[in-house]
mmCIF file of C-alpha atoms in Angstrom:
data_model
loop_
_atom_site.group_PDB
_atom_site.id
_atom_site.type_symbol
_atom_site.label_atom_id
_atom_site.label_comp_id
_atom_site.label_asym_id
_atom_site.label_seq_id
_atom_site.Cartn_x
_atom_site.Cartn_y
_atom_site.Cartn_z
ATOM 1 C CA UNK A 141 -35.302 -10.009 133.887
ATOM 2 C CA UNK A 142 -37.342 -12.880 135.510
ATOM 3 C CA UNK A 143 -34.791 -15.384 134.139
ATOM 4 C CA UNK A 144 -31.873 -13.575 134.744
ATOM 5 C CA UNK A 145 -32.550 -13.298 138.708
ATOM 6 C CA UNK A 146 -34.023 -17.010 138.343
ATOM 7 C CA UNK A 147 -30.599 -18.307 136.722
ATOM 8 C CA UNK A 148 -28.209 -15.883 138.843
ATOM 9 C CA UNK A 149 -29.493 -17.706 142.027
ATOM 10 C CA UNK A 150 -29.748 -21.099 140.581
ATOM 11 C CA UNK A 151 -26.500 -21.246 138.940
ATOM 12 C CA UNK A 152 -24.927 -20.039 142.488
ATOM 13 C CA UNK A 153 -26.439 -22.054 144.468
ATOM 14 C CA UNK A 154 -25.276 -25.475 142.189
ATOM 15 C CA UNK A 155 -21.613 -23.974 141.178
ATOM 16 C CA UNK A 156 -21.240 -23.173 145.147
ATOM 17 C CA UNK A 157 -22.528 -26.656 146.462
ATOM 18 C CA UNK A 158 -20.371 -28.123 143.300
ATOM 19 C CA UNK A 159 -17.431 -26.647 144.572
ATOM 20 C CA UNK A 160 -18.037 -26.566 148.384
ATOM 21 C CA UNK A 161 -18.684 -22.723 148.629
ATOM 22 C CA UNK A 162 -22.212 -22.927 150.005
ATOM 23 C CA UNK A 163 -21.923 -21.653 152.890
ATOM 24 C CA UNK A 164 -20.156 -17.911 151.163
ATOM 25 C CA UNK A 165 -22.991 -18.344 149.264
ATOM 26 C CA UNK A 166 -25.121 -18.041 151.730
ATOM 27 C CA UNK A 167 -23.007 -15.175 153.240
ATOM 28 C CA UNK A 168 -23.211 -13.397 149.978
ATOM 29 C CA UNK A 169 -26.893 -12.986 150.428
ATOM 30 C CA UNK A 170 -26.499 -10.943 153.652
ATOM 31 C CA UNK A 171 -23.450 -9.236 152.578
ATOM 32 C CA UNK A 172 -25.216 -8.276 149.373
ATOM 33 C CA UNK A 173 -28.362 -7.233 150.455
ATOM 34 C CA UNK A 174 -26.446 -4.629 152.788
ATOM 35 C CA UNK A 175 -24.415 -3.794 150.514
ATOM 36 C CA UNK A 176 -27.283 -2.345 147.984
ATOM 37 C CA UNK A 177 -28.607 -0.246 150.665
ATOM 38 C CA UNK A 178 -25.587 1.018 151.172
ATOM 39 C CA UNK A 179 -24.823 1.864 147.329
ATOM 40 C CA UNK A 180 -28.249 3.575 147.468
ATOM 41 C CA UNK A 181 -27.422 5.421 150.528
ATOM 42 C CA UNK A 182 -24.914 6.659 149.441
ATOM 43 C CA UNK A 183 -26.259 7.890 146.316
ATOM 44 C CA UNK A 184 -29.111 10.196 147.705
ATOM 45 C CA UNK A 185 -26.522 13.097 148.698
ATOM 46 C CA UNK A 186 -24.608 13.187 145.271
ATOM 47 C CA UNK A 187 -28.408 12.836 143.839
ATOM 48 C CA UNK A 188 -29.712 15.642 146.103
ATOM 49 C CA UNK A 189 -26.636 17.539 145.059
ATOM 50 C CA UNK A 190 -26.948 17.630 141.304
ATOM 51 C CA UNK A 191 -30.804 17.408 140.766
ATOM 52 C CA UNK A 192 -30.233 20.673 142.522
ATOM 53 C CA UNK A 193 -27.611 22.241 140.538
ATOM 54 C CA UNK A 194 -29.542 20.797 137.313
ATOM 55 C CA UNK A 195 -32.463 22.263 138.583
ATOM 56 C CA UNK A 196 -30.962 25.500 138.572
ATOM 57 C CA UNK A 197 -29.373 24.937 134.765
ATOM 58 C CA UNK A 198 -32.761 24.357 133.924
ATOM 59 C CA UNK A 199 -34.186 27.305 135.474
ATOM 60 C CA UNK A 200 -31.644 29.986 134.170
ATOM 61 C CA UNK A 201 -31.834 28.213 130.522
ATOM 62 C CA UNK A 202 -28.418 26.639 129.762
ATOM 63 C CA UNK A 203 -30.066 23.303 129.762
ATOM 64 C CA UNK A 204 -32.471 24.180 127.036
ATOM 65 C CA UNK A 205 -28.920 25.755 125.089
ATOM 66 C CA UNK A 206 -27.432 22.510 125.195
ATOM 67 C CA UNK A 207 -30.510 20.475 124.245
ATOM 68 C CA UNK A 208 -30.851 23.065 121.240
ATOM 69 C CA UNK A 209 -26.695 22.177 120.052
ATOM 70 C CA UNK A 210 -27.124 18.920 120.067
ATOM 71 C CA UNK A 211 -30.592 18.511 118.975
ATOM 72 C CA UNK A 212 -29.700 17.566 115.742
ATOM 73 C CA UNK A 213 -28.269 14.393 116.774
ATOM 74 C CA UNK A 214 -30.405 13.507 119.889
ATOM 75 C CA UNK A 215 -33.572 14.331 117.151
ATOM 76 C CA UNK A 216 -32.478 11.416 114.542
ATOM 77 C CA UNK A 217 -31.644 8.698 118.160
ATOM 78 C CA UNK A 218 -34.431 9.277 119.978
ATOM 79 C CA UNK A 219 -36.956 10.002 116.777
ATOM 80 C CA UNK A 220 -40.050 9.081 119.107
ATOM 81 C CA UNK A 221 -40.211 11.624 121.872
ATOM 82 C CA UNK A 222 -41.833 14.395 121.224
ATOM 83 C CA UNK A 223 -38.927 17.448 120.501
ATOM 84 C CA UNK A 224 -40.297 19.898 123.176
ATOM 85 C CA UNK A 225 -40.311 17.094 125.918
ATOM 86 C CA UNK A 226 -37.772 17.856 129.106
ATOM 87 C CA UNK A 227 -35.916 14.362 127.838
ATOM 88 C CA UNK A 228 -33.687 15.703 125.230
ATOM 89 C CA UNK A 229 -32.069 18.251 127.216
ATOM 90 C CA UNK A 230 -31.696 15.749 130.355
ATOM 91 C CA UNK A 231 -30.093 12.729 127.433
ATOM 92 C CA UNK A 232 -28.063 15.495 126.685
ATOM 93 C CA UNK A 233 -26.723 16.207 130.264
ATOM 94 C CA UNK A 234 -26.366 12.718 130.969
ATOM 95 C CA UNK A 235 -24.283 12.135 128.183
ATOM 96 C CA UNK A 236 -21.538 14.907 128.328
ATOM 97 C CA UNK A 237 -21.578 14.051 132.476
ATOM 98 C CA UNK A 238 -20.604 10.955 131.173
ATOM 99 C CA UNK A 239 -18.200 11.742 128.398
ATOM 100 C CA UNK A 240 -16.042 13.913 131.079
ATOM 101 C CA UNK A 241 -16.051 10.782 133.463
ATOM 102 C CA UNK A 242 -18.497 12.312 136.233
ATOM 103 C CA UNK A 243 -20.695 8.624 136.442
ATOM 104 C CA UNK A 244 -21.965 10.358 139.891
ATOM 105 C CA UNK A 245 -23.355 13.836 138.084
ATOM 106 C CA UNK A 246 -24.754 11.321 134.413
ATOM 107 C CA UNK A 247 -26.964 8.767 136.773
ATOM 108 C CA UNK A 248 -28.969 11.774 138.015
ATOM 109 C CA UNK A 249 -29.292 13.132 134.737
ATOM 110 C CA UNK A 250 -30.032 9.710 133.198
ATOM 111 C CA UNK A 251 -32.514 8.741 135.695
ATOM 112 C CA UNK A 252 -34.582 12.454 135.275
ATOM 113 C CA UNK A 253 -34.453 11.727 131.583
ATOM 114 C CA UNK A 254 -35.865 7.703 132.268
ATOM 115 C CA UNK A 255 -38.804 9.567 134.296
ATOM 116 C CA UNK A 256 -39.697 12.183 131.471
ATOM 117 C CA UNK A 257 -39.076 9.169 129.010
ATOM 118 C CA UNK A 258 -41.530 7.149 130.946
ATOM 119 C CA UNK A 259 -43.955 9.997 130.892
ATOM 120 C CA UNK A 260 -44.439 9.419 127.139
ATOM 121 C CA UNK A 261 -44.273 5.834 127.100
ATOM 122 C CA UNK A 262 -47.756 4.185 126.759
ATOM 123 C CA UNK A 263 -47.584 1.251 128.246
ATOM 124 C CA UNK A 264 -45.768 2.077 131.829
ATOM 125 C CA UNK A 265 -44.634 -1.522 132.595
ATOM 126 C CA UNK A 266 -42.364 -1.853 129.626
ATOM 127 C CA UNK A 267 -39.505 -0.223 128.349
ATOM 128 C CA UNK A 268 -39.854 2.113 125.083
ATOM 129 C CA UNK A 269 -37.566 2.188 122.089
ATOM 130 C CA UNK A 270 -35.767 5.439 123.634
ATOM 131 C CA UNK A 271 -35.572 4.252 126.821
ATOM 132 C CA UNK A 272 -33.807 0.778 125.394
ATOM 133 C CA UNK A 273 -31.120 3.293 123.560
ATOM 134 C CA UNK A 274 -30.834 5.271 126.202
ATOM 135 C CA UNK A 275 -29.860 2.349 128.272
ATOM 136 C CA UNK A 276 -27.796 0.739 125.795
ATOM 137 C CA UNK A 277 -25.878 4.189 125.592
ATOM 138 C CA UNK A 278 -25.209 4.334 129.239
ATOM 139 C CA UNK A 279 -24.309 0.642 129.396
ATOM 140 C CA UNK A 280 -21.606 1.366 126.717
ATOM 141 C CA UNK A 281 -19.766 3.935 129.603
ATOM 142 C CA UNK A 282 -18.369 6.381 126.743
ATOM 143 C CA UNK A 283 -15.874 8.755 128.387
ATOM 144 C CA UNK A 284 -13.364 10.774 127.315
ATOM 145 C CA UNK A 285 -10.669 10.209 129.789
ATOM 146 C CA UNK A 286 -10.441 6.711 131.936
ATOM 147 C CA UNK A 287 -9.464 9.045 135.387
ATOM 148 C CA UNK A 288 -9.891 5.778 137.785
ATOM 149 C CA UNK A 289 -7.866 3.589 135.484
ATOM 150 C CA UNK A 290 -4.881 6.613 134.915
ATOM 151 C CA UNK A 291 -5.010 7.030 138.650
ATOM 152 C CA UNK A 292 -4.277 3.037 139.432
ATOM 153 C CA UNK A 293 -1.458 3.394 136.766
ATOM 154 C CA UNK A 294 0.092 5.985 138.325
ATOM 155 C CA UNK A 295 0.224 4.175 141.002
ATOM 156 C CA UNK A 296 2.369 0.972 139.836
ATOM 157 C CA UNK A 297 4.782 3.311 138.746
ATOM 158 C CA UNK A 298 3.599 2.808 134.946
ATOM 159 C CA UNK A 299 5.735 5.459 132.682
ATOM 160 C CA UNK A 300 3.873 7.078 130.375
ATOM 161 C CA UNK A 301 -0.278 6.467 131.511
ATOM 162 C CA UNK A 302 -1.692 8.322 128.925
ATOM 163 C CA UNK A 303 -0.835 6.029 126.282
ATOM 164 C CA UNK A 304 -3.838 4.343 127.423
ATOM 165 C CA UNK A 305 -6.205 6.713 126.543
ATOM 166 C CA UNK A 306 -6.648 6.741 123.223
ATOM 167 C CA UNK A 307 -6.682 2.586 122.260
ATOM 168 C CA UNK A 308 -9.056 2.987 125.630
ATOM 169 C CA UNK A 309 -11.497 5.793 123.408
ATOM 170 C CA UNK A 310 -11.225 4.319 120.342
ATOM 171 C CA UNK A 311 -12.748 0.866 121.877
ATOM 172 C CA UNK A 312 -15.522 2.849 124.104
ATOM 173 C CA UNK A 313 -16.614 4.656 120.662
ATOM 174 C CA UNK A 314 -16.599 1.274 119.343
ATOM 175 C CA UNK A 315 -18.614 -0.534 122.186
ATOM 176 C CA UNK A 316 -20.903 3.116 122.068
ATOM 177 C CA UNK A 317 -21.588 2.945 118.002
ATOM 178 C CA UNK A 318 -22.326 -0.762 118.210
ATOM 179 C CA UNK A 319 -25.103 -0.154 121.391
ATOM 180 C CA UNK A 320 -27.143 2.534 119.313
ATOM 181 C CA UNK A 321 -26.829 0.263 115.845
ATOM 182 C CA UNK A 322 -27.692 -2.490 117.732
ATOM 183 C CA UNK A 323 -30.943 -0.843 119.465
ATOM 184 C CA UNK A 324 -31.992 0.087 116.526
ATOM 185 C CA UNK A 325 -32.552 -2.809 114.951
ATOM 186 C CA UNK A 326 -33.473 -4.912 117.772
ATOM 187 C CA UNK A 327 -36.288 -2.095 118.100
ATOM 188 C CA UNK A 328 -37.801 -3.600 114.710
ATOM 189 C CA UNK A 329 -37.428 -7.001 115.610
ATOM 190 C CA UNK A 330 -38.618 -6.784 119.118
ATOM 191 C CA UNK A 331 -41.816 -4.769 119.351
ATOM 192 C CA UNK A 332 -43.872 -4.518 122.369
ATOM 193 C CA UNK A 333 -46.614 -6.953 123.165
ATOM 194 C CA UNK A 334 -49.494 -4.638 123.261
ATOM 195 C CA UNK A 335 -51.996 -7.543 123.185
ATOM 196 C CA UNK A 336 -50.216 -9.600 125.956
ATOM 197 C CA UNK A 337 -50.477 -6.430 128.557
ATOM 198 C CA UNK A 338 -54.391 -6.284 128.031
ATOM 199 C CA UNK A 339 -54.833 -9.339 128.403
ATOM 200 C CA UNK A 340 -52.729 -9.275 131.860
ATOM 201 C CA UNK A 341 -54.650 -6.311 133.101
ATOM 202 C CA UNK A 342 -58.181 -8.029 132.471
ATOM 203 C CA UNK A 343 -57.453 -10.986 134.716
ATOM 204 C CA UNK B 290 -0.735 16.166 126.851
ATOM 205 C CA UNK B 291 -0.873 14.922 130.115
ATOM 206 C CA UNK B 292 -0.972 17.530 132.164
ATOM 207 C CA UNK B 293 -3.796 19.001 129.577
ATOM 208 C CA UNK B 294 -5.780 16.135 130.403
ATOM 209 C CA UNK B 295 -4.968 16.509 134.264
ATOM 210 C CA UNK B 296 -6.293 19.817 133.662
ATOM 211 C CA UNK B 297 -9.400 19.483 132.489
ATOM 212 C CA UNK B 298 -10.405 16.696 134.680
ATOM 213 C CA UNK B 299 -9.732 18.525 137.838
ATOM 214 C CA UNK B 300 -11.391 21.403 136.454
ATOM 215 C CA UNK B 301 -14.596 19.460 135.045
ATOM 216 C CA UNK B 302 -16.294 19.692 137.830
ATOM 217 C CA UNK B 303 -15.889 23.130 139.142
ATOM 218 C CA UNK B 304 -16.013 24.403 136.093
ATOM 219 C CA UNK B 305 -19.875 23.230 135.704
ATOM 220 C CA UNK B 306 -20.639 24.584 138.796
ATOM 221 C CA UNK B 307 -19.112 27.983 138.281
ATOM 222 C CA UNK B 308 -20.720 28.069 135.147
ATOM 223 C CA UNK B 309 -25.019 27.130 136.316
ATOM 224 C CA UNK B 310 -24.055 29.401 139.571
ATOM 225 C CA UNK B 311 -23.197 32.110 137.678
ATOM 226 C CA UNK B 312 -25.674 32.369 134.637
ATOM 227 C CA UNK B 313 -28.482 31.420 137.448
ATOM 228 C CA UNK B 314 -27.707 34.686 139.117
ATOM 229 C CA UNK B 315 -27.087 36.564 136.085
ATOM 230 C CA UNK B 316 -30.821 35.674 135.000
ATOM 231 C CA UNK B 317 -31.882 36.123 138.746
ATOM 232 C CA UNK B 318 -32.677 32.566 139.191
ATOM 233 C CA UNK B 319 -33.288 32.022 142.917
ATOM 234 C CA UNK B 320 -30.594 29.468 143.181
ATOM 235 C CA UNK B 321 -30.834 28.749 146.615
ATOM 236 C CA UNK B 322 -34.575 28.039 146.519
ATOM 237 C CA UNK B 323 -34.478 25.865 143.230
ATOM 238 C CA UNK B 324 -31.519 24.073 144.401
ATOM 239 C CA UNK B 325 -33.421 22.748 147.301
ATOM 240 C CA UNK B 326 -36.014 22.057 145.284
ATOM 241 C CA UNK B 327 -34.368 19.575 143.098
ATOM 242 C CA UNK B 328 -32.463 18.208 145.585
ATOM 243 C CA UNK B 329 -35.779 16.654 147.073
ATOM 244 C CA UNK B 330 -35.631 14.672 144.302
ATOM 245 C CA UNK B 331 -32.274 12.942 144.992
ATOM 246 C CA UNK B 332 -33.902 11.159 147.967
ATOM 247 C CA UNK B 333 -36.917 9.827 146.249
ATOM 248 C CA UNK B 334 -34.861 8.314 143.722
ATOM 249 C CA UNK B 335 -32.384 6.729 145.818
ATOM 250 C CA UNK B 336 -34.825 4.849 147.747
ATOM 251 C CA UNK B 337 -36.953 4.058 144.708
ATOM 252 C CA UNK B 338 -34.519 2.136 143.329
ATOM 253 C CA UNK B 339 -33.067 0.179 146.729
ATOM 254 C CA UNK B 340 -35.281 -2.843 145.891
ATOM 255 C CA UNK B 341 -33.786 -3.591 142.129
ATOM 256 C CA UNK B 342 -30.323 -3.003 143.747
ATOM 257 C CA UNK B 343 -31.004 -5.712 146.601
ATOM 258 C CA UNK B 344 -32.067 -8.182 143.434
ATOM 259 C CA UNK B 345 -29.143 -7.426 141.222
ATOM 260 C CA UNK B 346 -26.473 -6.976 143.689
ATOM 261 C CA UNK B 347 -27.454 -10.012 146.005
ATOM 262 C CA UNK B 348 -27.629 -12.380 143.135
ATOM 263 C CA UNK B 349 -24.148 -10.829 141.637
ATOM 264 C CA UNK B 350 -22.604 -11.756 144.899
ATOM 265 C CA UNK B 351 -23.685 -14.999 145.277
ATOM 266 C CA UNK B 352 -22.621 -16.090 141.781
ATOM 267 C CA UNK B 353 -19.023 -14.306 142.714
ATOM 268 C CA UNK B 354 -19.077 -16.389 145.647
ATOM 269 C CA UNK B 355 -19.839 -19.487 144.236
ATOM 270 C CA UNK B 356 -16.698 -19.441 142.372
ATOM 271 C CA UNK B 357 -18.737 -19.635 138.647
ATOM 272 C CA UNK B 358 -16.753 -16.914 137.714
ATOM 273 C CA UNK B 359 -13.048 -18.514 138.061
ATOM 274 C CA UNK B 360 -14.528 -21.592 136.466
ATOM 275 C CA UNK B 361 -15.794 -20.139 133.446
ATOM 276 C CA UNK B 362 -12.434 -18.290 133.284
ATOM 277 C CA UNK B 363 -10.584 -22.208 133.488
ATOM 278 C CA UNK B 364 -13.121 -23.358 130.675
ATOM 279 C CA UNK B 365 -12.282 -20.813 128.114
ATOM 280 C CA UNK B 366 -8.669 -20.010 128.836
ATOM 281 C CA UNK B 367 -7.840 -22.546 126.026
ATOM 282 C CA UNK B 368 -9.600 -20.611 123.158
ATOM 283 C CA UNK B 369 -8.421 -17.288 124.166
ATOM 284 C CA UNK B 370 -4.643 -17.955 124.310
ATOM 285 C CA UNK B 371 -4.438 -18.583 120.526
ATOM 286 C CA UNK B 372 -5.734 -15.171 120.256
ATOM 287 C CA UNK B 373 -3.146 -13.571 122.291
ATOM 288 C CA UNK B 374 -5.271 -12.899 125.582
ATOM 289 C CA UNK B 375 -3.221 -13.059 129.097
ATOM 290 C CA UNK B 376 -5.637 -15.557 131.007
ATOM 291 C CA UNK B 377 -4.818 -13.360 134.031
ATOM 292 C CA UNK B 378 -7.413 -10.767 132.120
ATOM 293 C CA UNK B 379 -10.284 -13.443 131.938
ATOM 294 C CA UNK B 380 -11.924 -12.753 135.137
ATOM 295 C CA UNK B 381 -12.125 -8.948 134.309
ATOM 296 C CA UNK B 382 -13.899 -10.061 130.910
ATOM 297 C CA UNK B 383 -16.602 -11.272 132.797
ATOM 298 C CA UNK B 384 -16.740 -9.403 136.308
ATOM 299 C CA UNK B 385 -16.857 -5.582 134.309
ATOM 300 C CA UNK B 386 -20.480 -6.412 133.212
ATOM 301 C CA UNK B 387 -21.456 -7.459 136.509
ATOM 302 C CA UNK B 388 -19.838 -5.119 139.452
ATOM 303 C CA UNK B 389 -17.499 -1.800 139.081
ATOM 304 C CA UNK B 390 -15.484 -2.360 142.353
ATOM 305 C CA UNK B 391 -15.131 -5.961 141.340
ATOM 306 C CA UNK B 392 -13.828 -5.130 137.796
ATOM 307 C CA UNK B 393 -11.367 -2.232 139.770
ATOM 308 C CA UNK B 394 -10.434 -4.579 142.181
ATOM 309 C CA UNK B 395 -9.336 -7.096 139.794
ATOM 310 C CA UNK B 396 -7.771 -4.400 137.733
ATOM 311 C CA UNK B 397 -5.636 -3.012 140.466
ATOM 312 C CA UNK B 398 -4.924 -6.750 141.268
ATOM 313 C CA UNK B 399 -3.446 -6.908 137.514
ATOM 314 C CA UNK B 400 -1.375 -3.969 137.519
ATOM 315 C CA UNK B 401 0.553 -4.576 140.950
ATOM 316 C CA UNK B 402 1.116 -8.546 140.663
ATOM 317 C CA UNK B 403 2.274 -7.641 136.802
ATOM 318 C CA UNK B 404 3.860 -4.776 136.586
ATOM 319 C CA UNK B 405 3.937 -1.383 134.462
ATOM 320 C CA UNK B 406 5.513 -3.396 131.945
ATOM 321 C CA UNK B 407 3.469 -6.214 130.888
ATOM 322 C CA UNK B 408 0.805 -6.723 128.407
ATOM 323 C CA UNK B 409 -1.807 -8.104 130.136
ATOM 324 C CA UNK B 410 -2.311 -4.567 132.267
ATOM 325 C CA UNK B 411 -2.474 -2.750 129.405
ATOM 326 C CA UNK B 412 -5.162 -5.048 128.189
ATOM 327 C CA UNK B 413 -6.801 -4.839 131.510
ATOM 328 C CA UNK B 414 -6.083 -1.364 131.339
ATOM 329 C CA UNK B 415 -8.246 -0.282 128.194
ATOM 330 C CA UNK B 416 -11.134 -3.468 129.387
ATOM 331 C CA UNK B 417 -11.912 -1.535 132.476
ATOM 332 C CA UNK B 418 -11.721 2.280 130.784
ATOM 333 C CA UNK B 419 -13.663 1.284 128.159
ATOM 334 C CA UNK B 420 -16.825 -0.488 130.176
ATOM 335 C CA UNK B 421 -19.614 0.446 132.500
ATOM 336 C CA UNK B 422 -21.219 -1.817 134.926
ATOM 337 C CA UNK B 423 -24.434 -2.784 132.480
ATOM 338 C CA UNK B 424 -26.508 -4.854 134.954
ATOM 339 C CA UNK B 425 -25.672 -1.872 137.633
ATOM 340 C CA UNK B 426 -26.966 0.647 135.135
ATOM 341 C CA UNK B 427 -30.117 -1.579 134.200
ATOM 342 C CA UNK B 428 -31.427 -2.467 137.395
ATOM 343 C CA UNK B 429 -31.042 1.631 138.707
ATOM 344 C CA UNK B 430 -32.272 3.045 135.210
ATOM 345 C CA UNK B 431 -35.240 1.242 134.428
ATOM 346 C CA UNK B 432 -35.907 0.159 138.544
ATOM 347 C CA UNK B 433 -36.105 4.250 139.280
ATOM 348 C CA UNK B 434 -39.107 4.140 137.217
ATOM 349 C CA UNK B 435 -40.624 0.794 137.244
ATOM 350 C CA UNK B 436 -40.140 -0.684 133.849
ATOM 351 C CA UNK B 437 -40.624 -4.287 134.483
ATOM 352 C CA UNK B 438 -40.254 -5.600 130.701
ATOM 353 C CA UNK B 439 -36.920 -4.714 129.641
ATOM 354 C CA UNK B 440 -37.603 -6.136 125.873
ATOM 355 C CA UNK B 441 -33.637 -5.956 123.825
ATOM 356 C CA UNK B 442 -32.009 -3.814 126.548
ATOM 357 C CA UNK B 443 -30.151 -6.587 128.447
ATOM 358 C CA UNK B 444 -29.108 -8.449 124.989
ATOM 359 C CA UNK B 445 -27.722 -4.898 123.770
ATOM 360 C CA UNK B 446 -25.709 -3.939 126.643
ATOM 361 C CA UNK B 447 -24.559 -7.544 126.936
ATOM 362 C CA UNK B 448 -23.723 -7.605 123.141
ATOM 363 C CA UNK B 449 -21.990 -3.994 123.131
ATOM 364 C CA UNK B 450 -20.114 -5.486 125.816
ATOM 365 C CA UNK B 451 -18.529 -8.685 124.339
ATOM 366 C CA UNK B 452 -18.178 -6.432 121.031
ATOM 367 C CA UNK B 453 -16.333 -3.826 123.836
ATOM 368 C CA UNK B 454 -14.038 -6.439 125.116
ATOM 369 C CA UNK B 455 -13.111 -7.603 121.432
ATOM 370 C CA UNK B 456 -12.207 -4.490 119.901
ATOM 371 C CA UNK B 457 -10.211 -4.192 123.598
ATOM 372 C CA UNK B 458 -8.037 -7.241 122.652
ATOM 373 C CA UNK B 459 -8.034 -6.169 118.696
ATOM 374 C CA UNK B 460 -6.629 -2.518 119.900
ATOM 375 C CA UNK B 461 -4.107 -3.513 122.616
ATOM 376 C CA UNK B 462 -2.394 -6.005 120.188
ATOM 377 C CA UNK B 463 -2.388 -3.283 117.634
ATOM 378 C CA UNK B 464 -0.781 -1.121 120.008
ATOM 379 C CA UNK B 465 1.203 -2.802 122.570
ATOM 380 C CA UNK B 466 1.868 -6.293 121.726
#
């Protein structure tokens, strides 16, 4: 992450004096920065909203139903939390929220299931196996039906929008397949630095 | 079909709520007291993650500013009309990763210069469906609880992505070339 921010700035700053842009450059900065706050802003109410409602499908037990259908296949992806841990049934919920289009009901799923996946993880400053797959399963943005897409072809007058949908699902499967194949094996080739943390800590 | 799919994504939403509301009070769940009590939640959260947003959004638009984006689009236009890609679509290839409203923008940009008709919004069409912002989702997901070593995540999103926009181009001129 230290390189990406490093080269996002760098390579802005040199393409915008390059081609005489500096000064939007420069704008983009304060535009930017208010524009975050605003994106987080305006995520607290749909947050407070469905961390509620999730709170009370957690409470009267249909979480723990769903967790239990689709154990089978949360139990092989995410083979290192432990199976009576609160993350399966929030992975769960964050993944049908997403597979019916509702991004603003999966990222407070996603992000309870990051905190109960960080609970587990052992060394609190890096990101575990399951929280890389989770990650690269939300990144993927499987869904079912495109509704912002159909809704901007309806509105060019396009004939027959649905066409899209199913060249648009059979591509998002592909992207989602490749995300959890890829995790996996990245997970073998990219192991945590244990050693490198400790020696961090002592200084 | 259609009006199926209308269907159920109007009713989504409701549906889940009619659904927790009711079994809640079927099991005597206080709803109203546990609903407040999650909802605390939502504002922690939100504010947690305001200082990953500020990096990831600030750098995004500078580099959108800069004009990076249009050149990189110039450099490879070459390569990518031998395999049948509109270069109108290139921006969109790179902006989806990057920023939703961007890649919708330049979407909606597509379809109403284009037209209904032409390829290169049905391209853009499945692109867009078919992605999620990844460096969005990164810096909210791992900034609401402080991961600061992200290890493979970035190279798989980034990966599933270019795979993403592949099998976009594969499918489309299967389908509608």
């Amino acid at each position: 992450m230290n390189y990406i921010f490093y080269f996002l700035i760098v390579i802005s700053i040199i393409v915008g004096a390059i081609n005489g842009k500096l000064q939007e450059v420069t704008n983009a900065v304060m535009d930017g920065a208010e524009l975050s706050v605003k994106v987080a802003f305006s995520l607290i109410g749909i947050m407070a909203f469905w961390l509620g409602i999730m709170r009370i499908a957690q409470k009267s037990g249909i979480i723990d139903w769903i967790a239990k259908v689709i154990k089978p296949i949360t139990k092989v992806l995410f083979n290192e939390i432990p199976p009576e841990s609160d993350a399966v049934g929030d992975i769960a919920m964050n993944f049908t929220a997403n597979a019916f289009g509702l991004s603003n009901a999966a990222t407070p799923f996603g992000l309870k299931a990051m905190e109960e996946l960080q609970n587990v993880n052992k060394d609190k400053t890096s990101a575990s196996n399951s929280m890389c797959l989770l990650l690269g399963m939300n990144t993927a943005g499987f869904q079912l039906i495109p509704t912002t897409v159909l809704a901007v072809l309806v509105g060019i007058g396009y004939k027959n929008p649905t066409e899209i949908i199913a060249p648009t699902l059979l591509v998002t499967t592909i992207a989602f397949v490749s995300a959890i194949i890829l995790s996996k094996i990245f997970q073998r080739i990219w192991k945590p630095r244990i050693e490198e943390v400790k020696n961090e800590q002592s200084d | 079909m259609s009006n199926l799919i209308n269907l159920i994504s109007v009713w989504a939403l409701p549906a889940i709520l009619l659904i927790v509301l009711t079994v809640g009070i079927f099991k005597k769940v206080p709803i109203y007291e546990e609903f407040t009590e999650g909802a605390k939640d939502g504002f922690k959260i939100a504010i947690k993650i305001i200082p990953y947003l500020v990096a990831i959004i600030v750098g995004i638009a500078m580099l959108r500013a800069s004009g990076a984006i249009e050149m990189c689009s110039n450099l490879m236009s070459g390569v990518l009309t031998r395999f049948n890609v509109p270069a109108d679509t290139l921006p969109l290839m790179i902006v989806r990763s990057l920023s939703g409203s961007a890649a919708l923008g330049v979407f909606s940009d597509i379809a109403n210069n284009l037209g209904p008709d032409s390829f290169a919004t049905k391209l853009a069409a499945v692109m867009v469906g078919s992605s999620e912002t990844t460096f969005y989702v990164l810096a909210v997901y791992f900034g609401a609880v402080g991961i600061k070593k992200l290890r493979y995540a970035v190279l798989v999103g980034v990966l599933a992505d270019i795979i993403g926009i592949i099998s976009a181009v594969w499918v489309a001129n299967l389908m509608f070339a």
